[in-house]
Amino acid sequence: MTEFLIAPNPIRTVLIANRGEIACRIMRTCRRLGLRTVAIYSKADSNALHVKLANKAVCVGPAAASESYLNIQAIIEAAKTSGADAVHPGYGFLSENSNFARACDEAGLIFIGPSADAVAEMGSKIQARSIAKKAGVPTVPGFEGINASYEDLAEAADALGYPVMIKANSGGGGRGMRQVINPNELKGAIDSARQEAGASFGDDSIFIEKLIDSPRHLEVQVFGDGRGGALHFYERDCSVQRNHQKVVEEAPAPNLPEEVREKLLESALKLTKSIEYAGAGTVEFIMEADGDSPYFLEMNTRLQVEHPVTEEICGVDLVEFQLRLAAGLSLPLTQEQIVPKGHSIEVRINAERPENGFMPGTGTFLAVDGPAGLRFETGVAMGSSVGTNYDSMLAKLISYGPDRESARRQLVDGLKSLAMIGVPTNQTFLIDCLEAKAFADGTITTGFLSETFPNGWSPDVNELTRLRGAAAKAFCDTGEDDPRQRRDWFRTIKSHRGARADFVIKDDFGNAELTLWAGDRNAVESEGKCLDMAGIEATVFKAPDALYAMRNGLTIATNIVAASDAKLGGAGTSQSENDITAQLTGLVTKVFVTEGEEVEAGTLLLEMEAMKMVHTLTAPFDGKVSNVSCTEGATVQAKTVLMSIEEVE
Ligand code: ADP
Ligand code: ADP
Ligand code: MG
């Protein structure tokens, strides 16, 4: 490590040409090695975490990535003016752009990655396939012809046999891919894949692969020395995917026959050595679920999102190795010294709403607090805002244990205690993925998510109801408009046997009517189902826009209205706790009881309409109706006493 601080190491200051969690992750290693860091940022990111963590930060353009994080000229300029010696591209953005690698070279900056030529060769999936074949590495059966006509492609698809996959030559991030089940879909798939590829990657060339049905995604972390030597850091399994994008990753691959592992590692090394690759790379493969022949898919010439699981089992820091190699130092390891131990699992935490078709989530974080004892790599902190300009990945959470099951359990527990409040995330969805039987068994294929959640995902109904109940309790405790009043009120209903309060709740998961039973009967009821609330505690944040409640990793942003409640608003204005008071100004639509009538706790007393919602008021305890002062059709002011209930012995 000290080698970094002594001459002639040419790297003293590293510019990180990225944002978010990966920029923060790279800075952590730089700092540990005594290197200075320069962040770049767009105008939308001036308060971002990666800007705060760097020694220096340079604005490189407006919010649009094409004008900032993808602006090669502005980034090179920033590196020069800030005195950086080297540029780390992270992943995404310019990390696989050979023009950027070349521009760094030309500006006399060290590009922390492979040569521009290697980036270009592997950036073309068609070229990569042919390099792999030449190196003796099996590729997915397929057909590539850069300028192939539609007729050629159709003929090739017939020869391969349906179903096939149309893929973009320059594809990445799961885009530009189309499954084709039968021949009459081929033309449409080719056209739309071409269009997406052209728009996303500026290259509309496509090729065809045989579609492997629900395969496993396996990949090998490699490190080339640039002279034909290479090390591998074993494999990862990234089969939990949505839209061909990884969601959960782990190392080592579970239930992998040893001879298949050997094939994978050998193929990856062969390919890496054959191109005299320099630096960190990942060789990706797919394999039929129960197969034994992995097919080469592509090579990513950069650090991968899931690199931490490899670091955990191999006990290394891959960013340090990247920096060493870029600085002209050798890796302090031989292949024999890389001995994987234990098991590691990573989840990608995204700003999205899995319950709503994974729509992107936006907002500002009120709290970001990683779980104790787990590796949590985040690009956001309290106060960070999340918009829709960039990728939705916010953070990753990584567990490590002596075996897979302990790593899995730690990660579930970690996700349950992780607090990310203010922006919707996929946190609970991830818990459900890790808890699913197929995952626990380690028998995952890329079909896992659609098989596990065939109708989409929604949170456990009971968990949701309990959380809403806890939110409603907190609403009573903290008060909506007058905290003191509501606290008094809640104490009041607590003192009564079987006292209840009704609410209408609106949150990320929809609207719900909810009844909270206090006193001896500590329970919450919704849609006819009553759940015990004993010991149910939620973390609650009160923000101007909503009351946020979190429990077991499930977070809701609620708006709560007390719908039916005898004592609501009572303590402050009513003469006694026996008074039934209008909570809001509104119209009395129905009066269900008459003077002198005996009622039980929960008996419907009257119905009101206010704020476009129907509120029902019920008896707070057993008693006799008295002093009815309202009639159907009357408009009453908030806090007006509508009737009273006399307690009967
Ligand atoms: P990995 O194998 O490292 O997970 P991915 O293909 O999932 O690689 O991409 C890594 C990250 O970079 C993801 O957050 C993804 O959305 C983003 N990304 C991938 N390709 C691109 C691209 N061409 N432009 C912008 N972002 C990209
Ligand atoms: P990207 O550059 O977008 O990461 P990849 O070629 O690595 O593209 O493929 C991403 C994912 O898409 C794979 O992990 C796999 O799940 C799926 N996929 C790609 N090619 C095929 C194929 N021929 N058959 C089945 N699934 C495939
Ligand atoms: Mg890939």
PDB file of C-alpha atoms in Angstrom, residues 200-355:
ATOM      1  CA  SER A 200     -29.192   4.006 -27.165  1.00  0.00           C
ATOM      2  CA  PHE A 201     -25.755   3.172 -28.506  1.00  0.00           C
ATOM      3  CA  GLY A 202     -25.413   5.056 -31.785  1.00  0.00           C
ATOM      4  CA  ASP A 203     -24.904   1.712 -33.530  1.00  0.00           C
ATOM      5  CA  ASP A 204     -27.871  -0.143 -34.975  1.00  0.00           C
ATOM      6  CA  SER A 205     -26.068  -3.309 -35.986  1.00  0.00           C
ATOM      7  CA  ILE A 206     -27.543  -6.479 -34.576  1.00  0.00           C
ATOM      8  CA  PHE A 207     -26.851 -10.205 -34.532  1.00  0.00           C
ATOM      9  CA  ILE A 208     -28.749 -13.353 -33.650  1.00  0.00           C
ATOM     10  CA  GLU A 209     -28.195 -15.885 -30.918  1.00  0.00           C
ATOM     11  CA  LYS A 210     -30.059 -19.029 -30.079  1.00  0.00           C
ATOM     12  CA  LEU A 211     -32.352 -18.225 -27.138  1.00  0.00           C
ATOM     13  CA  ILE A 212     -31.310 -20.286 -24.163  1.00  0.00           C
ATOM     14  CA  ASP A 213     -34.419 -20.961 -22.115  1.00  0.00           C
ATOM     15  CA  SER A 214     -34.082 -19.662 -18.521  1.00  0.00           C
ATOM     16  CA  PRO A 215     -30.301 -20.026 -18.339  1.00  0.00           C
ATOM     17  CA  ARG A 216     -27.948 -19.332 -15.466  1.00  0.00           C
ATOM     18  CA  HIS A 217     -25.782 -16.233 -15.782  1.00  0.00           C
ATOM     19  CA  LEU A 218     -22.259 -17.021 -14.672  1.00  0.00           C
ATOM     20  CA  GLU A 219     -19.245 -14.757 -14.949  1.00  0.00           C
ATOM     21  CA  VAL A 220     -15.596 -14.710 -14.056  1.00  0.00           C
ATOM     22  CA  GLN A 221     -13.646 -11.806 -12.607  1.00  0.00           C
ATOM     23  CA  VAL A 222     -10.322 -11.563 -14.374  1.00  0.00           C
ATOM     24  CA  PHE A 223      -7.270  -9.364 -14.174  1.00  0.00           C
ATOM     25  CA  GLY A 224      -4.833  -9.136 -17.043  1.00  0.00           C
ATOM     26  CA  ASP A 225      -1.284  -7.817 -16.780  1.00  0.00           C
ATOM     27  CA  GLY A 226      -1.244  -6.484 -20.344  1.00  0.00           C
ATOM     28  CA  ARG A 227       1.478  -8.900 -21.393  1.00  0.00           C
ATOM     29  CA  GLY A 228      -0.520 -12.069 -21.838  1.00  0.00           C
ATOM     30  CA  GLY A 229      -0.599 -12.982 -18.175  1.00  0.00           C
ATOM     31  CA  ALA A 230      -3.872 -13.118 -16.266  1.00  0.00           C
ATOM     32  CA  LEU A 231      -5.363 -14.045 -12.930  1.00  0.00           C
ATOM     33  CA  HIS A 232      -8.923 -15.018 -12.197  1.00  0.00           C
ATOM     34  CA  PHE A 233     -10.808 -14.275  -8.980  1.00  0.00           C
ATOM     35  CA  TYR A 234     -13.331 -17.073  -9.389  1.00  0.00           C
ATOM     36  CA  GLU A 235     -16.926 -16.816 -10.519  1.00  0.00           C
ATOM     37  CA  ARG A 236     -20.133 -15.014  -9.668  1.00  0.00           C
ATOM     38  CA  ASP A 237     -23.712 -16.041 -10.311  1.00  0.00           C
ATOM     39  CA  CYS A 238     -25.977 -13.194 -11.430  1.00  0.00           C
ATOM     40  CA  SER A 239     -29.045 -15.103 -12.550  1.00  0.00           C
ATOM     41  CA  VAL A 240     -31.566 -13.001 -10.633  1.00  0.00           C
ATOM     42  CA  GLN A 241     -32.397 -10.559 -13.422  1.00  0.00           C
ATOM     43  CA  ARG A 242     -35.198  -8.286 -14.479  1.00  0.00           C
ATOM     44  CA  ASN A 243     -35.256  -7.172 -18.101  1.00  0.00           C
ATOM     45  CA  HIS A 244     -31.809  -8.780 -18.511  1.00  0.00           C
ATOM     46  CA  GLN A 245     -30.434  -6.562 -15.729  1.00  0.00           C
ATOM     47  CA  LYS A 246     -28.932  -8.029 -12.588  1.00  0.00           C
ATOM     48  CA  VAL A 247     -30.746  -7.593  -9.303  1.00  0.00           C
ATOM     49  CA  VAL A 248     -29.006 -10.004  -6.914  1.00  0.00           C
ATOM     50  CA  GLU A 249     -25.462 -11.341  -7.372  1.00  0.00           C
ATOM     51  CA  GLU A 250     -23.384 -13.807  -5.444  1.00  0.00           C
ATOM     52  CA  ALA A 251     -20.069 -15.588  -5.219  1.00  0.00           C
ATOM     53  CA  PRO A 252     -19.342 -18.396  -5.495  1.00  0.00           C
ATOM     54  CA  ALA A 253     -22.066 -19.726  -7.815  1.00  0.00           C
ATOM     55  CA  PRO A 254     -24.252 -22.083  -5.787  1.00  0.00           C
ATOM     56  CA  ASN A 255     -24.660 -25.722  -6.788  1.00  0.00           C
ATOM     57  CA  LEU A 256     -22.101 -25.496  -9.554  1.00  0.00           C
ATOM     58  CA  PRO A 257     -20.396 -28.766 -10.459  1.00  0.00           C
ATOM     59  CA  GLU A 258     -16.656 -28.464 -10.018  1.00  0.00           C
ATOM     60  CA  GLU A 259     -15.943 -29.471 -13.626  1.00  0.00           C
ATOM     61  CA  VAL A 260     -18.178 -26.648 -14.874  1.00  0.00           C
ATOM     62  CA  ARG A 261     -16.373 -24.173 -12.629  1.00  0.00           C
ATOM     63  CA  GLU A 262     -13.104 -25.312 -14.122  1.00  0.00           C
ATOM     64  CA  LYS A 263     -14.409 -24.842 -17.658  1.00  0.00           C
ATOM     65  CA  LEU A 264     -15.568 -21.334 -16.806  1.00  0.00           C
ATOM     66  CA  LEU A 265     -12.299 -20.266 -15.231  1.00  0.00           C
ATOM     67  CA  GLU A 266     -10.247 -21.795 -17.989  1.00  0.00           C
ATOM     68  CA  SER A 267     -12.305 -20.161 -20.753  1.00  0.00           C
ATOM     69  CA  ALA A 268     -12.153 -16.784 -19.057  1.00  0.00           C
ATOM     70  CA  LEU A 269      -8.375 -16.955 -18.693  1.00  0.00           C
ATOM     71  CA  LYS A 270      -7.893 -18.133 -22.269  1.00  0.00           C
ATOM     72  CA  LEU A 271      -9.836 -15.190 -23.616  1.00  0.00           C
ATOM     73  CA  THR A 272      -8.147 -12.641 -21.324  1.00  0.00           C
ATOM     74  CA  LYS A 273      -4.692 -13.861 -22.207  1.00  0.00           C
ATOM     75  CA  SER A 274      -5.427 -14.095 -25.925  1.00  0.00           C
ATOM     76  CA  ILE A 275      -5.933 -10.339 -26.164  1.00  0.00           C
ATOM     77  CA  GLU A 276      -3.159  -9.441 -23.702  1.00  0.00           C
ATOM     78  CA  TYR A 277      -5.790  -7.730 -21.667  1.00  0.00           C
ATOM     79  CA  ALA A 278      -4.725  -5.192 -19.035  1.00  0.00           C
ATOM     80  CA  GLY A 279      -6.660  -4.546 -15.859  1.00  0.00           C
ATOM     81  CA  ALA A 280      -9.961  -5.687 -14.398  1.00  0.00           C
ATOM     82  CA  GLY A 281     -12.518  -7.337 -16.618  1.00  0.00           C
ATOM     83  CA  THR A 282     -15.435  -9.694 -16.471  1.00  0.00           C
ATOM     84  CA  VAL A 283     -16.068 -12.551 -18.832  1.00  0.00           C
ATOM     85  CA  GLU A 284     -19.782 -13.356 -18.895  1.00  0.00           C
ATOM     86  CA  PHE A 285     -21.360 -16.708 -19.757  1.00  0.00           C
ATOM     87  CA  ILE A 286     -24.772 -18.291 -19.882  1.00  0.00           C
ATOM     88  CA  MET A 287     -25.483 -21.933 -19.339  1.00  0.00           C
ATOM     89  CA  GLU A 288     -28.596 -24.089 -19.528  1.00  0.00           C
ATOM     90  CA  ALA A 289     -29.958 -24.536 -16.011  1.00  0.00           C
ATOM     91  CA  ASP A 290     -28.834 -28.143 -15.660  1.00  0.00           C
ATOM     92  CA  GLY A 291     -26.193 -27.984 -18.334  1.00  0.00           C
ATOM     93  CA  ASP A 292     -22.473 -28.376 -18.128  1.00  0.00           C
ATOM     94  CA  SER A 293     -21.279 -26.204 -21.017  1.00  0.00           C
ATOM     95  CA  PRO A 294     -21.114 -22.481 -20.362  1.00  0.00           C
ATOM     96  CA  TYR A 295     -21.306 -20.302 -23.478  1.00  0.00           C
ATOM     97  CA  PHE A 296     -19.388 -17.037 -23.740  1.00  0.00           C
ATOM     98  CA  LEU A 297     -21.773 -14.056 -23.781  1.00  0.00           C
ATOM     99  CA  GLU A 298     -19.623 -10.931 -23.625  1.00  0.00           C
ATOM    100  CA  MET A 299     -16.692  -9.345 -21.871  1.00  0.00           C
ATOM    101  CA  ASN A 300     -17.111  -6.196 -19.809  1.00  0.00           C
ATOM    102  CA  THR A 301     -13.902  -4.202 -19.864  1.00  0.00           C
ATOM    103  CA  ARG A 302     -14.431  -2.437 -16.565  1.00  0.00           C
ATOM    104  CA  LEU A 303     -15.264  -2.853 -12.929  1.00  0.00           C
ATOM    105  CA  GLN A 304     -18.647  -4.491 -12.511  1.00  0.00           C
ATOM    106  CA  VAL A 305     -21.451  -3.432 -10.150  1.00  0.00           C
ATOM    107  CA  GLU A 306     -21.181  -6.800  -8.448  1.00  0.00           C
ATOM    108  CA  HIS A 307     -17.393  -6.735  -7.897  1.00  0.00           C
ATOM    109  CA  PRO A 308     -17.812  -6.595  -4.078  1.00  0.00           C
ATOM    110  CA  VAL A 309     -18.961 -10.213  -3.771  1.00  0.00           C
ATOM    111  CA  THR A 310     -15.675 -11.283  -5.343  1.00  0.00           C
ATOM    112  CA  GLU A 311     -13.736  -8.960  -3.060  1.00  0.00           C
ATOM    113  CA  GLU A 312     -15.486 -10.484  -0.070  1.00  0.00           C
ATOM    114  CA  ILE A 313     -14.730 -14.110  -0.852  1.00  0.00           C
ATOM    115  CA  CYS A 314     -11.202 -13.455  -2.121  1.00  0.00           C
ATOM    116  CA  GLY A 315     -10.276 -10.891   0.517  1.00  0.00           C
ATOM    117  CA  VAL A 316      -9.050  -8.315  -2.007  1.00  0.00           C
ATOM    118  CA  ASP A 317      -9.759  -4.735  -3.071  1.00  0.00           C
ATOM    119  CA  LEU A 318     -10.185  -4.773  -6.854  1.00  0.00           C
ATOM    120  CA  VAL A 319     -10.084  -0.981  -7.110  1.00  0.00           C
ATOM    121  CA  GLU A 320      -6.695  -1.037  -5.411  1.00  0.00           C
ATOM    122  CA  PHE A 321      -5.536  -3.596  -7.965  1.00  0.00           C
ATOM    123  CA  GLN A 322      -6.819  -1.420 -10.809  1.00  0.00           C
ATOM    124  CA  LEU A 323      -4.882   1.536  -9.408  1.00  0.00           C
ATOM    125  CA  ARG A 324      -1.737  -0.540  -8.906  1.00  0.00           C
ATOM    126  CA  LEU A 325      -1.785  -1.799 -12.454  1.00  0.00           C
ATOM    127  CA  ALA A 326      -2.477   1.664 -13.852  1.00  0.00           C
ATOM    128  CA  ALA A 327       0.445   2.998 -11.814  1.00  0.00           C
ATOM    129  CA  GLY A 328       2.732   0.383 -13.349  1.00  0.00           C
ATOM    130  CA  LEU A 329       2.952  -1.704 -10.174  1.00  0.00           C
ATOM    131  CA  SER A 330       2.368  -5.432 -10.249  1.00  0.00           C
ATOM    132  CA  LEU A 331      -0.378  -7.308  -8.461  1.00  0.00           C
ATOM    133  CA  PRO A 332       0.882  -8.619  -5.146  1.00  0.00           C
ATOM    134  CA  LEU A 333      -0.622 -12.059  -5.769  1.00  0.00           C
ATOM    135  CA  THR A 334      -0.172 -15.311  -7.623  1.00  0.00           C
ATOM    136  CA  GLN A 335      -3.101 -17.469  -8.707  1.00  0.00           C
ATOM    137  CA  GLU A 336      -2.356 -19.946  -5.905  1.00  0.00           C
ATOM    138  CA  GLN A 337      -2.651 -17.167  -3.356  1.00  0.00           C
ATOM    139  CA  ILE A 338      -6.200 -16.363  -4.434  1.00  0.00           C
ATOM    140  CA  VAL A 339      -8.216 -18.725  -2.307  1.00  0.00           C
ATOM    141  CA  PRO A 340     -11.948 -18.094  -2.134  1.00  0.00           C
ATOM    142  CA  LYS A 341     -13.494 -18.497   1.288  1.00  0.00           C
ATOM    143  CA  GLY A 342     -17.117 -18.321   2.425  1.00  0.00           C
ATOM    144  CA  HIS A 343     -20.020 -16.832   0.518  1.00  0.00           C
ATOM    145  CA  SER A 344     -21.100 -13.324  -0.373  1.00  0.00           C
ATOM    146  CA  ILE A 345     -24.373 -11.921  -1.745  1.00  0.00           C
ATOM    147  CA  GLU A 346     -25.129  -8.447  -3.049  1.00  0.00           C
ATOM    148  CA  VAL A 347     -28.424  -6.716  -3.776  1.00  0.00           C
ATOM    149  CA  ARG A 348     -28.871  -3.614  -5.916  1.00  0.00           C
ATOM    150  CA  ILE A 349     -31.020  -1.009  -4.220  1.00  0.00           C
ATOM    151  CA  ASN A 350     -32.851   0.995  -6.825  1.00  0.00           C
ATOM    152  CA  ALA A 351     -35.117   4.033  -6.654  1.00  0.00           C
ATOM    153  CA  GLU A 352     -38.149   2.292  -8.025  1.00  0.00           C
ATOM    154  CA  ARG A 353     -41.637   1.098  -7.167  1.00  0.00           C
ATOM    155  CA  PRO A 354     -41.771  -2.650  -7.729  1.00  0.00           C
ATOM    156  CA  GLU A 355     -45.471  -2.672  -6.808  1.00  0.00           C
TER     157      GLU A 355
END
